[in-house]
Structure formats: structure tokens, C-alpha cells
Amino acid sequence: MRWMLLKDLQILRRSKLLVGLLVVYPVAIALLIGFALSSGPEKPSLAFLNQIPGSQSTIRLGGEKFDVDVYTDQLFDAVDRIDVENREQALEKVRSGEALAALIIPPDFATKLSSGGFNAANVEVVYNGDALKQSFVESTVESKLALADAALARQISQVAAGYVKIITVGGEISALGQNFELLGLTRANKLLDEALEDAPPEIARKLAPVQRFASLGVANVGRFNDVLSTVERPVEVTETVLSGRRTPLDTFAVALAVAVSLMFVCVLLASGLLALEREENTFSRLARGLVPGGWLLAGKVVLAAACAFVVTLAMLLGISAFVPLDYGRAALWIVAIAASAIAFATLGVAIGSLAREVRAASLLALMLALPLAFLALVPSGGVSPLLYDVIRVISALFPFKPALDAINNAINGADANMLVALAHLAALTLAFGGAAYWGLRRFASG
Amino acid sequence: MSADAATAAPALAVRAISKCFEERQAVRDVSFDIERGELAAVIGPNGAGKTTLLSILAGIQQPDEGSAAQPDGTTARIGWVPQQTAVYGKLTVAQNLRLFAKLEKVPDADATVERMLEQTGLAERADDELGRLSGGNRQRVNIAVGLLADPPVLLLDEPSGALDPRQRERLWGFITALTERGTAVIFATHDIAEAERHAHRVLVLADGELLFNDTPAALKSAANAGPDDDLEQAFVGFLRERGH
Ligand SMILES: Nc1ncnc2c1ncn2[C@@H]1O[C@H](COP(=O)(O)OP(=O)(O)O)[C@@H](O)[C@H]1O
Ligand SMILES: [Mg+2]
């Protein structure tokens, strides 16, 4: 087997185009995903519809004036603003791709906000259902909203804290255009204490609860401020997705990129290496007992899996330059990638055992691998329940789904059970190994 | 061959080999012996079953029935030169030879490779990638690989097809030298003249059936051809008489 491995390595070294493609392909995927996740377009354009009547663009909160434009301007320093007239125009801009998303501020925004902030005001964000774009706009809008919200919340709680202070220690408040002098709990408490010292016991007993209330109130004023400062998000965001499905582009995409490139490198390489033995007719020489069939298959699996393992791990490290990954889980990555690589490579030799030529094997491998990857990503609810069950069964018969589960689990600690995925991969490895062995005897020796 | 061959076991004893592909009977109940140092030609039209028979003898395919036995105690593998070149196009000549020498567990692989390069006249092309060689040179490497382990029985499937006349002459000189050293050689061909010129014995195969097993001269007389007649014509007549 050592000589066969050396031989295959020599052949790979001389097949620069093939190997180059096999390396460049996953690296390209890694870079694409990396860029998409980290940068996105420099300044995305955002359609903006402000439906607040001009007279209401300034909100009064307590004694403070608050300009909605100041709030929205916070958003627009990060995006190119396209002003539109109505909701239809906003949707059209998004649909045509001119704007990545639309931000719609409804007419009642100001009134809802000024009615205390607790009665959540609402803005609407319209996305196109494109995962990459959406994720970018989402993060931009959300982070800017969070900033604006924080400022707003601070303001609201300052106003409220002002009231609380006046209630506590007393002071002047204005209401209905007139100023009032307010006594304040502290002074009320003190007055009550003085009054009760001389009061007849009957009255003192009756007023005791009031006194207790006043002193408790004074003691607990600090808590009101705490509560107020936890009001962080007075503005709700309603999301509307125009088309497509909502895929948050997070580290799941990294697991997906790893699984896809692992599958392609393994399946193409293993099937190609095995088919090469028949294309060159050398299989007939080897089949004379020079290299037993099982060893021949094992050699191809080991080589393809090892190459794919190295390329994919390098790719994962490349991605980690863009997406923060938990290096503490690196041991799990290695286990998941190695097990997946072996399962994919075994599928590869099973395909290779059916083909007489490398090109036929590659075509067969691609034809099988691509739909498998798509099938494994069909979401539940995306198709009819019966079809979904069929898809689940088909996905379970091939290594892509369990490999994705295992890798996703290793990288993200996702909910799928890693041990189950690994056992699934091992079972498929055995099954496809058997199929490859049978295929070799059945088709190759003829 | 003669008296002592009757006592010594044949280099290869073929007994009642049959092989079917689905409906098609590719080899039917074929039996013959081949002695050490003997050079036998398997002749027959295309599709007669020559390749199937030889690949069963080589151990690449399993027969449905029958067996091919080397003398007791022989562990050496039967040498095999397939009809289509079976070497790696991306490896050099020397790398191909070395790989198969290692796989055949030849004792001193490097020395054997050197010797084989000399004998086949490929020493100068040793470091050329095989895929860049001419068809004739590729076939020389293909044959050389079959000879690496110095097998007691050597099977060649239409070995001279891709060779020019000079290379052919060289090949037959080489094979004759092998038989003189005791190697039993069976080659398949549909070139009757080549069989007549080089083979000690001809095995005529038609539709998987062994029709004749004797010397080229005996084939001529069996086909009622005069000594000066063309063997090819005699052979076609011979097959026609037997319904093929
Ligand atoms: N692997 C196979 N599967 C099916 N039929 C085969 C196979 N190999 C050979 N045959 C058939 O067996 C017959 C003998 O073929 P072969 O031994 O190649 O003939 P030859 O070498 O004499 O030209 C042919 O009819 C061929 O089609
Ligand atoms: Mg043939």
C-alpha cells in the first residue's frame, strides 16, 4: 500500500491543474464567505421613508425636546440614504436591488414614542431575502438602532429620573402650562414625623402606615433609577422579508463551507484516483493479487481524505481570520473533519468503482454531490411534509447531512448530537466501503 | 515436448475452463498443457475469447468452471502483458518499472529496473513521462513491466500490435531468449503469419472453443494446404469447415 500511496502522490504532483483546482476551489469558498461575513459593500444604500407628519417631528419628553431627525441621522451615517415618497416606492427600491433594504418610520412613531417610550414605537425594515445582503443590512440597522435607542433610552430615563427626584425631595414641575411646587416625599416624611410626635396616640396609630410608606419610598428611590436604566429598547423593529428565506449568515455558513469543500475534494479525488486505475488499465495488473481490492480502496480513501483534511483545515483557519471561531473546540473540528473526510472519500471510491474513466467518475461525483448538498439544506416547512420526509431519508443515506451536523456541532456547538452524527458517518463509511468493494469486483474486472 | 516432459509437470496445466458473460459463452471447456520453454500462440478471430482466456490464466478473472495449475510448490505469479498498455501515464518510465517491481516484490528492485531499461533499450527515456512516449515505446514499457518478476509463465495479449517492424523483431528476439531460458510463453494474436513464424504450437480458438492444438505445420496439413500455400488462407478455410 505504501508504494501505491507514493505512486498516487507522484501522479498528483504531476497533475498540477487538477490539484490546483482542488486547492483553489475550497480556498475560494473560504475567502468568499470570509469577505461576505466581514465587510459587505462599503456603504449600502437604504431606502428611507419618513411618514411622521412634519408637525410631529419634534417630540417633547418631559421638559426635553427630542428631534426624530436626530434619531434617524444616527442611522444614516453608516448608509447611503435614498429618500422615497411612499411604501410602494420603498418596496420597489428593495425589489430592484437599488437599495439593500428599506427603513420605514410609520406616522404614529412620534406619538407613540412621546407617550412614554414604554408603549413601544415601531419602525419597519424591509429586506430582500438574500442571506448575504440581508445579514449585512440587518447588522448595520440593528447596531445603529441600538446606538440610537441607547441614546433615547438614556434621555427617557433621565426625564423619568428627574420626576422621581422631584417626587422624592420636592421641587418645581410644569404641567398644563403652569408651574407647581411639589412637596417631596422626604419633606413629607419629616413633616409627618414632627406632626406625629405631638399627636394623640389614636391619630398616630392611624397614620403609622402612611409614615411607613413615606420612609420606605425615600429609602427605595434608588431602585426606580435602576429600573429606568434597564429600559433599553423603546423602539421595536418589524422585519419584512420580500422573497427567499431568512438564513442568518453566521458560523453555520462556516460549517457549510467546510462540509461542501470537504465533500468535493474527497469525492472528486477518491473517485478520480480509483477510476484512473481503470482508465490506465493498470487495475488488471493490480487485480492479479498484487494489491488486494480492499487495500486498493483503502489507499485511495486514505489519500483523498488526508488531502481534503489538510486543505479544509487550512481553509477553516483562513476563515477564522474573518469570523471569530472558538479555538478551544479545535480537537472537535479535527475529529469531525477527519470522520467526514473518510466517509466522503469512501463515497468517492464507490462512485469511482462504477466508472471506467476519470472524467466519467468526476461527472458522476459532481452529479451526485451537488444535489446532496442542496437536499441537506432544504428547511422543514419549506416543502410539503411528505416530500420533506423523503428528502430526510435520502439525506440520511449519504454522508453530507451527518458530516454537516458533525462539523456544525464541532465548530458551533450546535444542537445536533455530535456522537450520533459520527456514528452515522461510520455506518455510511462501512456501507459505501462495501458497495465500492462489490462494484470493483462486479464492474472493474470485466 | 518430448520424453522427459511427460514425467515433469507442465509449466501450466489448463483444465476445462469455461466462462460466461450473461448469455455469451466467451470460453468453452478449454484444456491444454504448456511446457517449460515452450512458445504457444493462441490464434482466433476477434471476439474468439483470447483475451478472456488469458486473463483467466493470469488470475484477473475467475472462471465459471475449470482451473489453471502451476506445478506444486510454485509460488511465482504468472506474468501478464495486457493488450492495452497498462502503465501510469503520469509517471516516468523508471517510476512505472520501480512501482511494479516493488509491488511484485522483486528482490533487488533497483537493479532489476536498470537491467530492464537496458534490455528494452529504454535507458535514455528512463526519466520521460510515459504519456509523452510514442505508442511503440509505451508498449515496450508495458511488456517490460510483465517481465520484471522473471515469471515462469508469461502471457502476452496481442503484444506486437503497436510496434513497428524493427521493434517487433526486437520483441521476438527477446521472447525467444526467454523461452531458451525455460520460460513458458503464451501469446494471443490474430496475425497468423506471426504465429507461424515464432510459435512452437498454435491453439486455435473460435467462439470460445479450442478447435486445434498442435504445431503450425500440423495446422497447415489439417487445413489441406500445401507447404507453399498461405497459412492465413488455410486458417480461414479451416475455420469455415468447422462452421465458424
Ligand atoms: N467483461 C465482459 N462482459 C461481457 N462480455 C464480455 C466481457 N469480456 C469479453 N466479453 C465478450 O466475450 C467474447 C470474447 O471476448 P475477448 O476474450 O475479448 O475476445 P478476443 O480477445 O479474442 O477478441 C466477446 O464476445 C466479448 O464481447
Ligand atoms: Mg482480445
JSON list of C-alpha atoms in Angstrom, two decimals, chain A residues 35-144:
[
{"chain": "A", "resi": 35, "resn": "PHE", "atom": "CA", "xyz": [-15.38, 38.61, 2.83]},
{"chain": "A", "resi": 36, "resn": "ALA", "atom": "CA", "xyz": [-19.13, 38.37, 2.78]},
{"chain": "A", "resi": 37, "resn": "LEU", "atom": "CA", "xyz": [-19.19, 37.97, 6.53]},
{"chain": "A", "resi": 38, "resn": "SER", "atom": "CA", "xyz": [-16.68, 40.61, 7.41]},
{"chain": "A", "resi": 39, "resn": "SER", "atom": "CA", "xyz": [-17.09, 43.51, 5.03]},
{"chain": "A", "resi": 40, "resn": "GLY", "atom": "CA", "xyz": [-20.07, 43.59, 2.73]},
{"chain": "A", "resi": 41, "resn": "PRO", "atom": "CA", "xyz": [-20.49, 46.58, 0.43]},
{"chain": "A", "resi": 42, "resn": "GLU", "atom": "CA", "xyz": [-18.75, 49.69, 1.74]},
{"chain": "A", "resi": 43, "resn": "LYS", "atom": "CA", "xyz": [-21.86, 51.83, 2.24]},
{"chain": "A", "resi": 44, "resn": "PRO", "atom": "CA", "xyz": [-25.07, 50.01, 1.46]},
{"chain": "A", "resi": 45, "resn": "SER", "atom": "CA", "xyz": [-27.93, 52.10, 0.19]},
{"chain": "A", "resi": 46, "resn": "LEU", "atom": "CA", "xyz": [-31.06, 52.18, 2.27]},
{"chain": "A", "resi": 47, "resn": "ALA", "atom": "CA", "xyz": [-34.42, 53.43, 1.07]},
{"chain": "A", "resi": 48, "resn": "PHE", "atom": "CA", "xyz": [-35.86, 55.72, 3.69]},
{"chain": "A", "resi": 49, "resn": "LEU", "atom": "CA", "xyz": [-39.50, 56.64, 4.18]},
{"chain": "A", "resi": 50, "resn": "ASN", "atom": "CA", "xyz": [-40.32, 59.00, 7.00]},
{"chain": "A", "resi": 51, "resn": "GLN", "atom": "CA", "xyz": [-44.12, 59.02, 7.43]},
{"chain": "A", "resi": 52, "resn": "ILE", "atom": "CA", "xyz": [-44.15, 61.23, 10.51]},
{"chain": "A", "resi": 53, "resn": "PRO", "atom": "CA", "xyz": [-46.15, 64.41, 9.80]},
{"chain": "A", "resi": 54, "resn": "GLY", "atom": "CA", "xyz": [-43.80, 67.43, 9.72]},
{"chain": "A", "resi": 55, "resn": "SER", "atom": "CA", "xyz": [-45.51, 69.00, 12.74]},
{"chain": "A", "resi": 56, "resn": "GLN", "atom": "CA", "xyz": [-44.70, 65.97, 14.88]},
{"chain": "A", "resi": 57, "resn": "SER", "atom": "CA", "xyz": [-41.04, 65.59, 14.03]},
{"chain": "A", "resi": 58, "resn": "THR", "atom": "CA", "xyz": [-40.12, 67.03, 17.37]},
{"chain": "A", "resi": 59, "resn": "ILE", "atom": "CA", "xyz": [-41.16, 65.04, 20.35]},
{"chain": "A", "resi": 60, "resn": "ARG", "atom": "CA", "xyz": [-41.41, 66.54, 23.79]},
{"chain": "A", "resi": 61, "resn": "LEU", "atom": "CA", "xyz": [-40.27, 64.25, 26.51]},
{"chain": "A", "resi": 62, "resn": "GLY", "atom": "CA", "xyz": [-40.72, 65.90, 29.85]},
{"chain": "A", "resi": 63, "resn": "GLY", "atom": "CA", "xyz": [-39.02, 69.26, 29.57]},
{"chain": "A", "resi": 64, "resn": "GLU", "atom": "CA", "xyz": [-36.73, 68.00, 26.76]},
{"chain": "A", "resi": 65, "resn": "LYS", "atom": "CA", "xyz": [-37.24, 68.35, 23.04]},
{"chain": "A", "resi": 66, "resn": "PHE", "atom": "CA", "xyz": [-36.28, 65.35, 21.03]},
{"chain": "A", "resi": 67, "resn": "ASP", "atom": "CA", "xyz": [-35.92, 65.57, 17.26]},
{"chain": "A", "resi": 68, "resn": "VAL", "atom": "CA", "xyz": [-36.76, 62.38, 15.34]},
{"chain": "A", "resi": 69, "resn": "ASP", "atom": "CA", "xyz": [-34.38, 63.51, 12.60]},
{"chain": "A", "resi": 70, "resn": "VAL", "atom": "CA", "xyz": [-31.52, 63.40, 15.08]},
{"chain": "A", "resi": 71, "resn": "TYR", "atom": "CA", "xyz": [-32.50, 59.84, 15.85]},
{"chain": "A", "resi": 72, "resn": "THR", "atom": "CA", "xyz": [-32.66, 58.78, 12.20]},
{"chain": "A", "resi": 73, "resn": "ASP", "atom": "CA", "xyz": [-29.49, 60.65, 11.32]},
{"chain": "A", "resi": 74, "resn": "GLN", "atom": "CA", "xyz": [-27.68, 58.31, 13.66]},
{"chain": "A", "resi": 75, "resn": "LEU", "atom": "CA", "xyz": [-28.68, 55.55, 11.26]},
{"chain": "A", "resi": 76, "resn": "PHE", "atom": "CA", "xyz": [-27.71, 57.27, 8.10]},
{"chain": "A", "resi": 77, "resn": "ASP", "atom": "CA", "xyz": [-24.11, 57.99, 8.80]},
{"chain": "A", "resi": 78, "resn": "ALA", "atom": "CA", "xyz": [-23.47, 54.32, 8.01]},
{"chain": "A", "resi": 79, "resn": "VAL", "atom": "CA", "xyz": [-25.57, 54.01, 4.85]},
{"chain": "A", "resi": 80, "resn": "ASP", "atom": "CA", "xyz": [-26.44, 55.85, 1.67]},
{"chain": "A", "resi": 81, "resn": "ARG", "atom": "CA", "xyz": [-29.88, 57.28, 2.13]},
{"chain": "A", "resi": 82, "resn": "ILE", "atom": "CA", "xyz": [-32.41, 57.15, -0.72]},
{"chain": "A", "resi": 83, "resn": "ASP", "atom": "CA", "xyz": [-35.48, 59.15, 0.21]},
{"chain": "A", "resi": 84, "resn": "VAL", "atom": "CA", "xyz": [-38.77, 57.79, -1.11]},
{"chain": "A", "resi": 85, "resn": "GLU", "atom": "CA", "xyz": [-42.34, 59.09, -1.11]},
{"chain": "A", "resi": 86, "resn": "ASN", "atom": "CA", "xyz": [-44.38, 56.08, -0.10]},
{"chain": "A", "resi": 87, "resn": "ARG", "atom": "CA", "xyz": [-44.24, 52.45, 0.93]},
{"chain": "A", "resi": 88, "resn": "GLU", "atom": "CA", "xyz": [-44.65, 51.15, -2.65]},
{"chain": "A", "resi": 89, "resn": "GLN", "atom": "CA", "xyz": [-41.62, 53.09, -3.77]},
{"chain": "A", "resi": 90, "resn": "ALA", "atom": "CA", "xyz": [-39.64, 51.79, -0.83]},
{"chain": "A", "resi": 91, "resn": "LEU", "atom": "CA", "xyz": [-40.53, 48.18, -1.66]},
{"chain": "A", "resi": 92, "resn": "GLU", "atom": "CA", "xyz": [-39.73, 48.77, -5.32]},
{"chain": "A", "resi": 93, "resn": "LYS", "atom": "CA", "xyz": [-36.26, 50.08, -4.49]},
{"chain": "A", "resi": 94, "resn": "VAL", "atom": "CA", "xyz": [-35.56, 46.95, -2.48]},
{"chain": "A", "resi": 95, "resn": "ARG", "atom": "CA", "xyz": [-37.03, 44.64, -5.09]},
{"chain": "A", "resi": 96, "resn": "SER", "atom": "CA", "xyz": [-35.00, 46.18, -7.89]},
{"chain": "A", "resi": 97, "resn": "GLY", "atom": "CA", "xyz": [-31.86, 45.88, -5.82]},
{"chain": "A", "resi": 98, "resn": "GLU", "atom": "CA", "xyz": [-31.22, 49.62, -5.87]},
{"chain": "A", "resi": 99, "resn": "ALA", "atom": "CA", "xyz": [-31.47, 49.61, -2.11]},
{"chain": "A", "resi": 100, "resn": "LEU", "atom": "CA", "xyz": [-30.38, 46.72, 0.06]},
{"chain": "A", "resi": 101, "resn": "ALA", "atom": "CA", "xyz": [-33.25, 47.41, 2.41]},
{"chain": "A", "resi": 102, "resn": "ALA", "atom": "CA", "xyz": [-35.88, 49.97, 3.24]},
{"chain": "A", "resi": 103, "resn": "LEU", "atom": "CA", "xyz": [-36.43, 51.64, 6.58]},
{"chain": "A", "resi": 104, "resn": "ILE", "atom": "CA", "xyz": [-39.97, 52.87, 7.13]},
{"chain": "A", "resi": 105, "resn": "ILE", "atom": "CA", "xyz": [-40.89, 55.08, 10.05]},
{"chain": "A", "resi": 106, "resn": "PRO", "atom": "CA", "xyz": [-44.68, 54.99, 10.48]},
{"chain": "A", "resi": 107, "resn": "PRO", "atom": "CA", "xyz": [-46.81, 58.13, 11.02]},
{"chain": "A", "resi": 108, "resn": "ASP", "atom": "CA", "xyz": [-47.58, 57.31, 14.65]},
{"chain": "A", "resi": 109, "resn": "PHE", "atom": "CA", "xyz": [-43.91, 56.86, 15.57]},
{"chain": "A", "resi": 110, "resn": "ALA", "atom": "CA", "xyz": [-43.57, 60.23, 17.29]},
{"chain": "A", "resi": 111, "resn": "THR", "atom": "CA", "xyz": [-46.80, 59.98, 19.25]},
{"chain": "A", "resi": 112, "resn": "LYS", "atom": "CA", "xyz": [-46.04, 56.51, 20.45]},
{"chain": "A", "resi": 113, "resn": "LEU", "atom": "CA", "xyz": [-42.55, 57.49, 21.44]},
{"chain": "A", "resi": 114, "resn": "SER", "atom": "CA", "xyz": [-43.67, 60.61, 23.29]},
{"chain": "A", "resi": 115, "resn": "SER", "atom": "CA", "xyz": [-46.37, 58.74, 25.15]},
{"chain": "A", "resi": 116, "resn": "GLY", "atom": "CA", "xyz": [-43.64, 57.48, 27.38]},
{"chain": "A", "resi": 117, "resn": "GLY", "atom": "CA", "xyz": [-41.43, 55.20, 25.36]},
{"chain": "A", "resi": 118, "resn": "PHE", "atom": "CA", "xyz": [-42.75, 52.16, 27.18]},
{"chain": "A", "resi": 119, "resn": "ASN", "atom": "CA", "xyz": [-45.55, 51.88, 24.68]},
{"chain": "A", "resi": 120, "resn": "ALA", "atom": "CA", "xyz": [-43.09, 50.72, 22.08]},
{"chain": "A", "resi": 121, "resn": "ALA", "atom": "CA", "xyz": [-42.81, 52.79, 18.95]},
{"chain": "A", "resi": 122, "resn": "ASN", "atom": "CA", "xyz": [-42.28, 50.83, 15.78]},
{"chain": "A", "resi": 123, "resn": "VAL", "atom": "CA", "xyz": [-40.07, 51.10, 12.70]},
{"chain": "A", "resi": 124, "resn": "GLU", "atom": "CA", "xyz": [-40.24, 48.69, 9.77]},
{"chain": "A", "resi": 125, "resn": "VAL", "atom": "CA", "xyz": [-37.24, 47.27, 7.93]},
{"chain": "A", "resi": 126, "resn": "VAL", "atom": "CA", "xyz": [-37.84, 45.62, 4.54]},
{"chain": "A", "resi": 127, "resn": "TYR", "atom": "CA", "xyz": [-35.20, 43.17, 3.31]},
{"chain": "A", "resi": 128, "resn": "ASN", "atom": "CA", "xyz": [-34.70, 41.34, 0.15]},
{"chain": "A", "resi": 129, "resn": "GLY", "atom": "CA", "xyz": [-34.50, 37.65, 1.08]},
{"chain": "A", "resi": 130, "resn": "ASP", "atom": "CA", "xyz": [-30.86, 37.42, 0.17]},
{"chain": "A", "resi": 131, "resn": "ALA", "atom": "CA", "xyz": [-28.95, 35.95, 3.05]},
{"chain": "A", "resi": 132, "resn": "LEU", "atom": "CA", "xyz": [-25.70, 37.77, 2.46]},
{"chain": "A", "resi": 133, "resn": "LYS", "atom": "CA", "xyz": [-27.20, 41.20, 1.86]},
{"chain": "A", "resi": 134, "resn": "GLN", "atom": "CA", "xyz": [-29.83, 40.76, 4.50]},
{"chain": "A", "resi": 135, "resn": "SER", "atom": "CA", "xyz": [-27.36, 39.78, 7.11]},
{"chain": "A", "resi": 136, "resn": "PHE", "atom": "CA", "xyz": [-25.32, 42.85, 6.34]},
{"chain": "A", "resi": 137, "resn": "VAL", "atom": "CA", "xyz": [-28.19, 45.31, 6.41]},
{"chain": "A", "resi": 138, "resn": "GLU", "atom": "CA", "xyz": [-29.58, 43.64, 9.46]},
{"chain": "A", "resi": 139, "resn": "SER", "atom": "CA", "xyz": [-26.40, 44.02, 11.39]},
{"chain": "A", "resi": 140, "resn": "THR", "atom": "CA", "xyz": [-25.94, 47.61, 10.25]},
{"chain": "A", "resi": 141, "resn": "VAL", "atom": "CA", "xyz": [-29.50, 48.64, 11.03]},
{"chain": "A", "resi": 142, "resn": "GLU", "atom": "CA", "xyz": [-29.56, 46.79, 14.29]},
{"chain": "A", "resi": 143, "resn": "SER", "atom": "CA", "xyz": [-26.33, 48.16, 15.60]},
{"chain": "A", "resi": 144, "resn": "LYS", "atom": "CA", "xyz": [-27.28, 51.71, 14.62]}
]
